[in-house]
CSV table of C-alpha atoms in Angstrom, one decimal:
chain,number,residue,atom,x,y,z
A,1,UNK,CA,131.6,117.6,113.0
A,2,UNK,CA,130.3,118.3,109.5
A,3,UNK,CA,129.7,122.0,108.9
A,4,UNK,CA,127.4,123.5,106.4
A,5,UNK,CA,129.0,125.3,103.5
A,6,UNK,CA,128.8,129.1,103.4
A,7,UNK,CA,127.2,131.4,100.8
A,8,UNK,CA,128.0,130.4,97.2
A,9,UNK,CA,130.3,132.9,95.6
A,10,UNK,CA,131.8,132.8,92.1
A,11,UNK,CA,135.5,132.2,92.2
A,12,UNK,CA,137.4,134.7,90.1
A,13,UNK,CA,140.8,133.4,89.0
A,14,UNK,CA,143.6,135.8,88.2
A,15,UNK,CA,144.9,135.9,84.6
A,16,UNK,CA,148.1,134.1,85.8
A,17,UNK,CA,146.4,132.2,88.5
A,18,UNK,CA,146.9,128.5,89.1
A,19,UNK,CA,144.3,125.7,89.8
A,20,UNK,CA,144.9,122.4,91.6
A,21,UNK,CA,143.5,119.1,90.4
A,22,UNK,CA,143.4,115.8,92.3
A,23,UNK,CA,142.6,112.5,90.7
A,24,UNK,CA,142.4,109.5,93.1
A,25,UNK,CA,142.7,106.4,91.0
A,26,UNK,CA,142.8,102.7,92.0
A,27,UNK,CA,146.6,102.5,91.5
A,28,UNK,CA,147.8,106.1,91.6
A,29,UNK,CA,146.9,109.5,93.0
A,30,UNK,CA,147.7,112.3,90.5
A,31,UNK,CA,148.0,115.9,91.8
A,32,UNK,CA,148.8,118.9,89.6
A,33,UNK,CA,148.8,122.6,89.3
A,34,UNK,CA,147.4,124.0,86.0
A,35,UNK,CA,146.9,127.3,84.3
A,36,UNK,CA,143.5,128.6,83.4
A,37,UNK,CA,143.5,126.7,80.2
A,38,UNK,CA,144.7,123.3,81.5
A,39,UNK,CA,148.4,123.7,80.9
A,40,UNK,CA,150.4,121.7,83.4
A,41,UNK,CA,152.8,123.7,85.6
A,42,UNK,CA,153.7,121.0,88.2
A,43,UNK,CA,152.5,117.5,88.8
A,44,UNK,CA,153.1,114.7,91.3
A,45,UNK,CA,152.1,111.0,91.0
A,46,UNK,CA,152.0,108.7,94.0
A,47,UNK,CA,150.7,105.2,94.8
A,48,UNK,CA,147.2,105.2,96.2
A,49,UNK,CA,147.2,104.4,99.9
A,50,UNK,CA,144.6,102.0,101.4
A,51,UNK,CA,143.8,104.1,104.4
A,52,UNK,CA,142.1,107.5,104.4
A,53,UNK,CA,144.6,109.2,106.8
A,54,UNK,CA,147.5,108.1,104.5
A,55,UNK,CA,145.7,109.3,101.4
A,56,UNK,CA,145.1,112.7,103.0
A,57,UNK,CA,148.8,112.9,103.9
A,58,UNK,CA,149.9,112.0,100.3
A,59,UNK,CA,147.6,114.5,98.7
A,60,UNK,CA,148.5,117.3,101.2
A,61,UNK,CA,152.2,116.6,100.6
A,62,UNK,CA,151.7,116.6,96.8
A,63,UNK,CA,149.8,119.8,96.9
A,64,UNK,CA,152.6,121.4,98.9
A,65,UNK,CA,155.3,120.0,96.6
A,66,UNK,CA,153.5,121.3,93.5
A,67,UNK,CA,153.1,124.8,95.1
A,68,UNK,CA,156.8,124.8,95.9
A,69,UNK,CA,157.7,123.9,92.4
A,70,UNK,CA,155.4,126.5,90.9
A,71,UNK,CA,156.5,129.2,93.4
A,72,UNK,CA,152.8,129.9,94.4
A,73,UNK,CA,149.7,128.0,95.4
A,74,UNK,CA,146.4,127.4,93.7
A,75,UNK,CA,143.3,129.6,93.8
A,76,UNK,CA,141.0,126.6,93.9
A,77,UNK,CA,141.2,122.8,94.3
A,78,UNK,CA,139.1,120.3,92.4
A,79,UNK,CA,138.9,116.6,93.4
A,80,UNK,CA,137.9,113.7,91.1
A,81,UNK,CA,138.4,110.0,91.5
A,82,UNK,CA,137.0,106.4,91.5
A,83,UNK,CA,133.4,106.3,92.6
A,84,UNK,CA,132.5,103.1,94.4
A,85,UNK,CA,135.5,102.9,96.8
A,86,UNK,CA,134.6,104.6,100.1
A,87,UNK,CA,134.9,104.7,103.8
A,88,UNK,CA,132.5,104.7,106.8
A,89,UNK,CA,133.0,107.7,109.1
A,90,UNK,CA,131.9,108.2,112.7
A,91,UNK,CA,130.1,111.2,114.1
A,92,UNK,CA,133.5,113.0,114.4
A,93,UNK,CA,134.4,112.3,110.8
A,94,UNK,CA,137.0,109.6,111.8
A,95,UNK,CA,137.3,106.5,109.6
A,96,UNK,CA,135.9,103.4,111.1
A,97,UNK,CA,137.8,101.0,108.8
A,98,UNK,CA,140.3,101.1,106.0
A,99,UNK,CA,138.8,102.2,102.7
A,100,UNK,CA,136.4,99.6,101.2
A,101,UNK,CA,137.5,99.1,97.6
A,102,UNK,CA,135.4,98.7,94.5
A,103,UNK,CA,137.3,95.6,93.5
A,104,UNK,CA,136.9,93.9,97.0
A,105,UNK,CA,134.7,90.9,96.4
A,106,UNK,CA,132.9,91.2,99.7
A,107,UNK,CA,129.3,91.9,99.1
A,108,UNK,CA,129.0,89.7,96.0
A,109,UNK,CA,126.7,87.3,97.9
A,110,UNK,CA,124.6,90.1,99.3
A,111,UNK,CA,124.3,91.7,95.8
A,112,UNK,CA,123.1,88.3,94.4
A,113,UNK,CA,120.5,88.1,97.2
A,114,UNK,CA,119.3,91.7,96.8
A,115,UNK,CA,115.8,90.4,95.8
A,116,UNK,CA,115.1,93.3,93.4
A,117,UNK,CA,113.9,92.8,89.9
A,118,UNK,CA,116.8,93.6,87.6
A,119,UNK,CA,114.8,95.6,85.1
A,120,UNK,CA,113.1,97.7,87.8
A,121,UNK,CA,116.5,98.3,89.6
A,122,UNK,CA,118.1,99.4,86.4
A,123,UNK,CA,115.2,101.8,85.6
A,124,UNK,CA,115.7,103.3,89.0
A,125,UNK,CA,119.5,103.4,89.4
A,126,UNK,CA,120.9,103.0,85.8
A,127,UNK,CA,122.9,99.9,86.8
A,128,UNK,CA,122.7,96.3,88.1
A,129,UNK,CA,123.5,94.8,91.5
A,130,UNK,CA,127.1,93.8,91.9
A,131,UNK,CA,129.8,93.7,94.6
A,132,UNK,CA,131.3,97.0,93.4
A,133,UNK,CA,128.3,98.9,94.6
A,134,UNK,CA,128.5,100.5,98.1
A,135,UNK,CA,125.0,99.2,98.8
A,136,UNK,CA,126.5,95.7,98.6
A,137,UNK,CA,129.3,96.7,101.0
A,138,UNK,CA,126.8,98.1,103.4
A,139,UNK,CA,124.8,94.9,103.3
A,140,UNK,CA,128.1,93.0,103.9
A,141,UNK,CA,128.9,95.2,106.9
A,142,UNK,CA,125.4,94.6,108.3
A,143,UNK,CA,125.9,90.9,108.2
A,144,UNK,CA,129.6,90.6,109.1
A,145,UNK,CA,130.6,93.8,111.0
A,146,UNK,CA,127.4,95.3,112.4
A,147,UNK,CA,129.3,97.4,114.9
A,148,UNK,CA,130.9,99.4,112.1
A,149,UNK,CA,127.5,100.0,110.4
A,150,UNK,CA,125.9,101.0,113.7
A,151,UNK,CA,128.7,103.5,114.4
A,152,UNK,CA,128.8,104.9,110.9
A,153,UNK,CA,127.4,108.4,110.8
A,154,UNK,CA,128.4,109.0,107.2
A,155,UNK,CA,129.4,107.0,104.2
A,156,UNK,CA,131.8,108.9,101.9
A,157,UNK,CA,133.2,108.0,98.5
A,158,UNK,CA,137.0,108.7,98.2
A,159,UNK,CA,136.7,112.1,96.6
A,160,UNK,CA,134.0,113.1,99.2
A,161,UNK,CA,136.1,111.9,102.1
A,162,UNK,CA,139.2,113.7,100.8
A,163,UNK,CA,137.3,116.9,100.4
A,164,UNK,CA,135.9,116.5,103.9
A,165,UNK,CA,139.3,116.1,105.4
A,166,UNK,CA,140.5,119.2,103.6
A,167,UNK,CA,137.5,121.4,104.5
A,168,UNK,CA,135.4,119.8,107.3
A,169,UNK,CA,132.4,119.8,105.0
A,170,UNK,CA,130.9,116.6,103.5
A,171,UNK,CA,129.3,116.8,100.1
A,172,UNK,CA,129.1,114.6,97.0
A,173,UNK,CA,128.4,114.8,93.3
A,174,UNK,CA,125.6,113.1,91.4
A,175,UNK,CA,128.1,111.0,89.3
A,176,UNK,CA,129.4,109.6,92.6
A,177,UNK,CA,126.1,109.2,94.3
A,178,UNK,CA,124.8,107.3,91.3
A,179,UNK,CA,127.4,104.6,91.8
A,180,UNK,CA,126.1,103.7,95.3
A,181,UNK,CA,123.2,101.6,93.8
A,182,UNK,CA,121.0,103.6,96.2
A,183,UNK,CA,120.4,106.7,94.1
A,184,UNK,CA,117.4,107.4,92.0
A,185,UNK,CA,118.8,108.8,88.7
A,186,UNK,CA,115.4,109.9,87.6
A,187,UNK,CA,114.5,112.0,90.6
A,188,UNK,CA,118.1,112.9,91.5
A,189,UNK,CA,118.0,111.8,95.1
A,190,UNK,CA,118.8,108.8,97.3
A,191,UNK,CA,116.2,106.0,97.3
A,192,UNK,CA,115.0,105.3,100.9
A,193,UNK,CA,113.7,101.8,100.1
A,194,UNK,CA,117.1,100.7,98.8
A,195,UNK,CA,118.9,102.3,101.7
A,196,UNK,CA,116.5,100.6,104.1
A,197,UNK,CA,117.8,97.2,102.9
A,198,UNK,CA,121.0,98.0,104.8
A,199,UNK,CA,119.2,99.7,107.6
A,200,UNK,CA,120.3,103.2,106.5
A,201,UNK,CA,118.6,106.5,105.6
A,202,UNK,CA,119.5,109.4,103.3
A,203,UNK,CA,120.8,111.5,106.2
A,204,UNK,CA,123.7,109.1,106.6
A,205,UNK,CA,125.0,109.9,103.1
A,206,UNK,CA,126.5,113.1,101.8
A,207,UNK,CA,124.2,115.8,100.5
A,208,UNK,CA,124.4,116.0,96.7
A,209,UNK,CA,125.7,119.2,95.1
A,210,UNK,CA,126.8,120.2,91.6
A,211,UNK,CA,130.3,119.9,90.2
A,212,UNK,CA,130.9,123.7,90.5
A,213,UNK,CA,129.4,124.2,93.9
A,214,UNK,CA,132.3,124.7,96.4
A,215,UNK,CA,132.2,122.2,99.2
A,216,UNK,CA,134.0,124.7,101.5
A,217,UNK,CA,137.2,126.5,102.0
A,218,UNK,CA,140.5,124.8,102.7
A,219,UNK,CA,140.8,124.3,106.5
A,220,UNK,CA,143.8,121.9,106.5
A,221,UNK,CA,147.3,123.3,106.8
A,222,UNK,CA,149.2,122.8,103.6
A,223,UNK,CA,152.5,124.6,103.0
A,224,UNK,CA,152.3,127.0,100.1
A,225,UNK,CA,148.5,126.8,99.8
A,226,UNK,CA,146.4,129.6,101.3
A,227,UNK,CA,143.7,128.8,103.9
A,228,UNK,CA,140.2,129.2,102.6
A,229,UNK,CA,140.8,128.5,98.9
A,230,UNK,CA,137.6,126.8,97.6
A,231,UNK,CA,137.6,123.0,97.3
A,232,UNK,CA,135.2,121.4,94.8
A,233,UNK,CA,134.2,117.7,94.4
A,234,UNK,CA,134.4,117.6,90.6
A,235,UNK,CA,132.8,114.2,90.1
A,236,UNK,CA,133.6,110.7,88.9
A,237,UNK,CA,136.9,110.4,87.1
A,238,UNK,CA,135.7,109.3,83.7
A,239,UNK,CA,133.0,111.9,83.7
A,240,UNK,CA,135.4,114.7,84.6
A,241,UNK,CA,137.9,113.7,81.9
A,242,UNK,CA,135.2,113.5,79.3
A,243,UNK,CA,133.8,116.9,80.1
A,244,UNK,CA,137.3,118.4,80.0
A,245,UNK,CA,137.8,116.8,76.6
A,246,UNK,CA,134.7,118.5,75.3
A,247,UNK,CA,132.4,115.5,75.3
A,248,UNK,CA,129.3,117.2,76.7
A,249,UNK,CA,126.3,116.6,74.4
A,250,UNK,CA,124.7,113.8,72.3
A,251,UNK,CA,126.9,113.3,69.3
A,252,UNK,CA,130.1,113.7,71.3
A,253,UNK,CA,131.9,110.5,72.3
A,254,UNK,CA,134.9,109.9,74.6
A,255,UNK,CA,137.3,107.0,75.0
A,256,UNK,CA,139.0,107.0,78.5
A,257,UNK,CA,142.0,104.7,78.6
A,258,UNK,CA,143.8,103.3,81.6
A,259,UNK,CA,144.0,99.9,83.3
A,260,UNK,CA,140.4,99.6,82.3
A,261,UNK,CA,138.8,101.5,79.4
A,262,UNK,CA,135.5,103.3,79.2
A,263,UNK,CA,133.5,104.5,76.2
A,264,UNK,CA,131.3,107.5,77.2
A,265,UNK,CA,128.3,108.3,75.0
A,266,UNK,CA,126.0,111.2,76.0
A,267,UNK,CA,122.4,110.2,75.2
A,268,UNK,CA,119.2,112.2,74.7
A,269,UNK,CA,117.3,109.9,77.0
A,270,UNK,CA,117.9,106.9,79.2
A,271,UNK,CA,117.9,103.5,77.4
A,272,UNK,CA,115.2,100.9,77.9
A,273,UNK,CA,116.4,99.0,81.0
A,274,UNK,CA,116.3,95.7,79.1
A,275,UNK,CA,118.6,97.1,76.5
A,276,UNK,CA,121.0,98.6,79.0
A,277,UNK,CA,121.2,95.2,80.9
A,278,UNK,CA,121.6,93.3,77.7
A,279,UNK,CA,124.5,95.6,76.6
A,280,UNK,CA,126.1,95.7,80.0
A,281,UNK,CA,126.2,99.5,80.0
A,282,UNK,CA,125.4,101.9,82.8
A,283,UNK,CA,123.2,104.9,82.4
A,284,UNK,CA,124.9,107.6,84.5
A,285,UNK,CA,123.9,111.3,85.1
A,286,UNK,CA,125.8,113.7,82.9
A,287,UNK,CA,128.3,115.9,84.8
A,288,UNK,CA,126.1,118.9,84.5
A,289,UNK,CA,123.0,116.9,85.5
A,290,UNK,CA,121.0,117.8,82.4
A,291,UNK,CA,121.2,114.4,80.7
A,292,UNK,CA,122.4,110.8,80.6
A,293,UNK,CA,125.7,109.3,79.6
A,294,UNK,CA,125.9,105.6,78.6
A,295,UNK,CA,129.2,104.0,79.8
A,296,UNK,CA,130.6,100.8,78.4
A,297,UNK,CA,133.7,99.3,79.9
A,298,UNK,CA,136.5,97.0,78.9
A,299,UNK,CA,137.9,95.8,82.3
A,300,UNK,CA,141.3,94.8,81.0
A,301,UNK,CA,142.6,97.3,78.5
A,302,UNK,CA,146.0,98.5,79.8
A,303,UNK,CA,145.9,95.5,82.1
A,304,UNK,CA,146.1,93.3,79.1
A,305,UNK,CA,149.4,94.9,78.1
A,306,UNK,CA,150.6,94.6,81.7
A,307,UNK,CA,149.8,90.9,81.7
A,308,UNK,CA,151.7,90.2,78.5
A,309,UNK,CA,154.7,92.3,79.6
A,310,UNK,CA,154.8,90.2,82.8
A,311,UNK,CA,154.9,87.1,80.7
A,312,UNK,CA,157.4,88.3,78.1
A,313,UNK,CA,159.7,90.3,80.3
A,314,UNK,CA,159.4,89.2,83.9
A,315,UNK,CA,160.5,91.7,86.6
A,316,UNK,CA,164.0,91.4,88.1
A,317,UNK,CA,163.3,92.0,91.8
A,318,UNK,CA,164.5,90.3,94.9
A,319,UNK,CA,161.8,87.6,94.5
A,320,UNK,CA,160.3,87.9,91.0
A,321,UNK,CA,158.7,84.5,91.4
A,322,UNK,CA,156.3,85.9,94.0
A,323,UNK,CA,155.4,89.1,92.1
A,324,UNK,CA,151.7,89.8,91.9
A,325,UNK,CA,150.1,89.0,88.5
A,326,UNK,CA,149.0,92.1,86.6
A,327,UNK,CA,151.4,94.4,88.6
A,328,UNK,CA,152.5,97.3,86.4
A,329,UNK,CA,156.0,96.8,85.0
A,330,UNK,CA,158.7,99.1,83.6
A,331,UNK,CA,157.7,100.2,80.2
A,332,UNK,CA,161.1,101.2,79.0
A,333,UNK,CA,161.4,98.1,76.9
A,334,UNK,CA,158.0,98.6,75.2
A,335,UNK,CA,159.1,101.0,72.4
A,336,UNK,CA,161.8,98.6,71.3
A,337,UNK,CA,159.5,95.7,71.3
A,338,UNK,CA,156.8,97.5,69.2
A,339,UNK,CA,159.3,99.1,66.8
A,340,UNK,CA,158.9,97.9,63.3
A,341,UNK,CA,155.9,95.6,63.9
A,342,UNK,CA,153.9,95.5,60.7
A,343,UNK,CA,150.2,96.3,61.0
A,344,UNK,CA,147.8,94.6,61.0
A,345,UNK,CA,149.7,91.8,62.8
A,346,UNK,CA,147.4,89.0,61.4
A,347,UNK,CA,146.7,87.9,65.0
A,348,UNK,CA,143.3,88.2,66.6
A,349,UNK,CA,143.2,88.7,70.3
A,350,UNK,CA,140.1,88.7,72.5
A,351,UNK,CA,141.3,90.8,75.4
A,352,UNK,CA,139.2,89.3,78.2
A,353,UNK,CA,141.4,88.5,81.2
A,354,UNK,CA,138.6,88.6,83.7
A,355,UNK,CA,135.4,88.3,81.7
A,356,UNK,CA,133.5,90.7,79.5
A,357,UNK,CA,131.1,93.4,80.5
A,358,UNK,CA,130.0,95.4,77.5
A,359,UNK,CA,128.6,95.1,74.9
A,360,UNK,CA,127.8,91.4,75.4
A,361,UNK,CA,128.2,90.5,79.1
A,362,UNK,CA,129.9,87.2,79.7
A,363,UNK,CA,131.7,86.7,83.0
A,364,UNK,CA,133.3,83.4,81.8
A,365,UNK,CA,134.9,84.9,78.7
A,366,UNK,CA,138.7,84.7,78.7
A,367,UNK,CA,141.6,85.7,76.5
A,368,UNK,CA,141.7,83.9,73.2
A,369,UNK,CA,144.4,84.2,70.5
A,370,UNK,CA,144.3,83.0,66.9
A,371,UNK,CA,146.6,83.4,63.9
A,372,UNK,CA,149.9,83.2,65.7
A,373,UNK,CA,152.7,81.7,63.6
A,374,UNK,CA,156.3,80.9,63.8
A,375,UNK,CA,157.2,84.2,62.2
A,376,UNK,CA,155.6,86.2,65.1
A,377,UNK,CA,157.6,87.5,68.0
A,378,UNK,CA,157.0,89.2,71.3
A,379,UNK,CA,156.4,92.6,69.7
A,380,UNK,CA,153.8,91.1,67.4
A,381,UNK,CA,151.9,89.6,70.4
A,382,UNK,CA,152.0,92.9,72.3
A,383,UNK,CA,150.8,94.8,69.2
A,384,UNK,CA,148.1,92.2,68.7
A,385,UNK,CA,146.9,92.8,72.3
A,386,UNK,CA,146.6,96.5,71.5
A,387,UNK,CA,144.7,95.6,68.3
A,388,UNK,CA,142.3,93.4,70.3
A,389,UNK,CA,141.5,96.2,72.8
A,390,UNK,CA,141.0,98.7,70.0
A,391,UNK,CA,138.8,96.3,68.0
A,392,UNK,CA,136.7,95.6,71.1
A,393,UNK,CA,136.3,99.3,71.8
A,394,UNK,CA,135.2,99.8,68.1
A,395,UNK,CA,132.5,97.1,68.8
A,396,UNK,CA,131.4,98.9,71.9
A,397,UNK,CA,131.3,102.2,70.1
A,398,UNK,CA,129.2,100.8,67.3
A,399,UNK,CA,126.7,99.3,69.7
A,400,UNK,CA,126.4,102.4,72.0
A,401,UNK,CA,126.0,104.9,69.2
A,402,UNK,CA,123.3,102.6,67.6
A,403,UNK,CA,121.3,102.4,70.8
A,404,UNK,CA,121.6,106.2,71.4
A,405,UNK,CA,120.8,107.0,67.8
A,406,UNK,CA,123.8,109.4,67.6
A,407,UNK,CA,126.2,109.9,64.8
A,408,UNK,CA,129.5,111.2,66.3
A,409,UNK,CA,131.7,113.3,64.1
A,410,UNK,CA,134.9,112.5,66.1
A,411,UNK,CA,136.2,110.4,69.0
A,412,UNK,CA,138.0,112.2,71.9
A,413,UNK,CA,140.6,109.9,73.4
A,414,UNK,CA,142.5,110.5,76.7
A,415,UNK,CA,144.4,108.5,79.3
A,416,UNK,CA,147.7,106.8,79.8
A,417,UNK,CA,147.8,104.9,76.5
A,418,UNK,CA,147.9,108.1,74.4
A,419,UNK,CA,151.6,108.1,75.1
A,420,UNK,CA,152.0,104.8,73.1
A,421,UNK,CA,152.3,105.8,69.4
A,422,UNK,CA,151.3,102.4,68.1
A,423,UNK,CA,148.2,102.3,70.3
A,424,UNK,CA,147.0,105.6,68.9
A,425,UNK,CA,147.8,104.6,65.3
A,426,UNK,CA,145.7,101.4,65.7
A,427,UNK,CA,143.0,103.4,67.5
A,428,UNK,CA,142.7,105.8,64.6
A,429,UNK,CA,142.8,103.1,62.0
A,430,UNK,CA,139.9,101.0,63.5
A,431,UNK,CA,137.7,103.9,64.7
A,432,UNK,CA,134.6,104.6,62.5
A,433,UNK,CA,135.2,108.4,63.0
A,434,UNK,CA,138.3,110.6,63.2
A,435,UNK,CA,140.2,110.4,66.4
A,436,UNK,CA,141.3,113.4,68.4
A,437,UNK,CA,143.8,112.9,71.2
A,438,UNK,CA,143.9,114.9,74.4
A,439,UNK,CA,147.6,115.3,75.1
A,440,UNK,CA,147.2,116.7,78.6
A,441,UNK,CA,149.5,115.1,81.1
A,442,UNK,CA,146.4,113.8,83.0
A,443,UNK,CA,143.0,114.8,81.5
A,444,UNK,CA,141.1,113.9,84.7
A,445,UNK,CA,143.4,115.8,87.0
A,446,UNK,CA,143.4,118.8,84.6
A,447,UNK,CA,139.6,118.6,84.3
A,448,UNK,CA,139.2,118.6,88.0
A,449,UNK,CA,141.3,121.8,88.2
A,450,UNK,CA,139.5,123.5,85.4
A,451,UNK,CA,136.1,122.7,87.0
A,452,UNK,CA,137.4,124.1,90.3
A,453,UNK,CA,138.3,127.3,88.4
A,454,UNK,CA,134.5,127.7,87.8
A,455,UNK,CA,133.6,127.2,91.4
A,456,UNK,CA,130.3,129.0,92.1
A,457,UNK,CA,129.8,129.5,88.3
A,458,UNK,CA,128.9,127.3,85.4
A,459,UNK,CA,130.3,124.1,84.0
A,460,UNK,CA,129.6,125.4,80.5
A,461,UNK,CA,132.4,127.9,81.1
A,462,UNK,CA,135.0,125.1,81.7
A,463,UNK,CA,137.6,125.4,78.9
A,464,UNK,CA,138.1,122.4,76.6
A,465,UNK,CA,141.5,120.8,76.8
A,466,UNK,CA,143.4,120.9,73.4
A,467,UNK,CA,142.8,117.9,71.2
A,468,UNK,CA,145.2,116.8,68.5
A,469,UNK,CA,143.7,115.1,65.4
A,470,UNK,CA,145.3,111.8,64.5
A,471,UNK,CA,146.4,111.8,60.8
A,472,UNK,CA,144.3,109.7,58.5
A,473,UNK,CA,145.7,106.6,57.0
A,474,UNK,CA,143.2,105.2,54.5
A,475,UNK,CA,145.3,102.2,53.5
A,476,UNK,CA,145.6,101.1,57.1
A,477,UNK,CA,141.9,101.7,57.8
A,478,UNK,CA,141.1,99.5,54.8
A,479,UNK,CA,143.5,96.9,56.0
A,480,UNK,CA,141.8,96.6,59.4
A,481,UNK,CA,138.3,95.9,58.0
A,482,UNK,CA,138.9,92.1,57.6
A,483,UNK,CA,140.5,91.8,61.1
A,484,UNK,CA,137.5,93.6,62.6
A,485,UNK,CA,135.1,91.1,60.9
A,486,UNK,CA,137.2,88.2,62.2
A,487,UNK,CA,137.2,89.7,65.7
A,488,UNK,CA,133.5,90.1,65.7
A,489,UNK,CA,132.9,86.5,64.5
A,490,UNK,CA,135.1,85.1,67.3
A,491,UNK,CA,133.9,87.5,70.0
A,492,UNK,CA,130.2,86.9,69.4
A,493,UNK,CA,130.7,83.1,69.2
A,494,UNK,CA,129.6,81.2,72.4
A,495,UNK,CA,132.7,80.5,74.4
A,496,UNK,CA,131.5,77.6,76.5
A,497,UNK,CA,128.1,76.0,77.3
A,498,UNK,CA,128.3,77.6,80.7
A,499,UNK,CA,129.1,81.0,79.3
A,500,UNK,CA,126.0,80.8,77.2
A,501,UNK,CA,123.9,80.7,80.3
A,502,UNK,CA,125.7,83.6,82.0
A,503,UNK,CA,124.5,86.5,79.9
A,504,UNK,CA,123.0,88.5,82.7
A,505,UNK,CA,125.3,91.5,83.3
A,506,UNK,CA,124.6,91.2,87.0
A,507,UNK,CA,126.8,88.1,86.9
A,508,UNK,CA,129.8,90.4,86.2
A,509,UNK,CA,129.8,91.5,89.8
A,510,UNK,CA,133.4,90.7,90.7
A,511,UNK,CA,134.8,90.8,87.3
A,512,UNK,CA,134.2,94.4,86.1
A,513,UNK,CA,137.1,96.7,86.6
A,514,UNK,CA,136.7,100.3,87.8
A,515,UNK,CA,135.1,102.6,85.2
């Protein structure tokens, strides 16, 4: 049964104390131990299981392994992760099904038939109806698996469910609750009318607490980790990484890179709903609950490079012909392929493998390449794909800063692609402001740990992860001005007659990758 948390007490971390961070992503789970300033002491990376018990086992084993490597356990544990993926739990806290994933298309028809005015819905929730939203999954369960919905005592997003399994206490964070499509971002509570569409009420969802309020003490047995250490639900992965990178107030901007890419722009106020819908951006609660963060996503950023690597250097497995498209490949060949590629490449790539979300929603948009000549090789194509993602993100950044009326002084960049030198060189060259790179092994994982270190205290006291300024290259910056203009001309041109009628961002329901 779900227990109530005890009295809130500020965690005091020893000078040499360690903090644990957990980042549950779509593809991988990252677990690490960090010092009080975010320095990584031990880290483990595993594939993300599809079932909750397996996920709990993976995280528990990883925490134990990190503690063994470090020679001691953490003084607090912070959990972040993908938001929309979740699981129905019965009255004893047992999962009633495998986890229902954000990219599962079930619920698309239900979302389309929601029957709510798009502008009013955005004003209430900060987003549009799509299959990603848990509300759409609940509606699907009501129609196709009513026995599961009837038996569901609680719905828990993945970070919430993991924290529950570790502590026996179920709580969530506003940045996770906001992704349900049943949360009023203006009042900071669940919306009973939206929940009623699925036959639910607010008491079947986790109570909402702040990012530094401990969910409870560790109750699960994990070798090397002391019972009772506080466990914190830090929040949505992009929000946690951005906060740790120091992006906390209007004028700050973050670029979170991964399979998908998200531009995070804190705003002084929520956008006009019509503007938010037209741009295809969500208006999320800030991590500390004091403001709004506009989030614009590129669904296929790292995925674009994966796809090209699949085409240019197919895997050599037992049956490569039946490998799944988009599956991450070995990157050992990438440095050699990119070495010596002249920049700019002269190739313009529109990086839309599965449609475009922000800043001009178009679910029918697809990859387009222009400017390829006989003198170009595999490395040029890969570099051009990198250029295309960077140019698109520049476009998003320009649009989001314009609508928020902010003038950022720098762009904080974090995520897997910071390890690719050419990517960061292009990113710095096309950015309208100086780029600072967070070199942490995993900014989200480290951020979750640092937030846990302030359990019972204040988010304002969370240390900022070190950022490394990218060197300025005025000649390369000037060289990318014409390619950016060519990119904008092509990206803003109508792709097909059908695409021109599909500008409602709600139509991106099954195309938008996790943000």
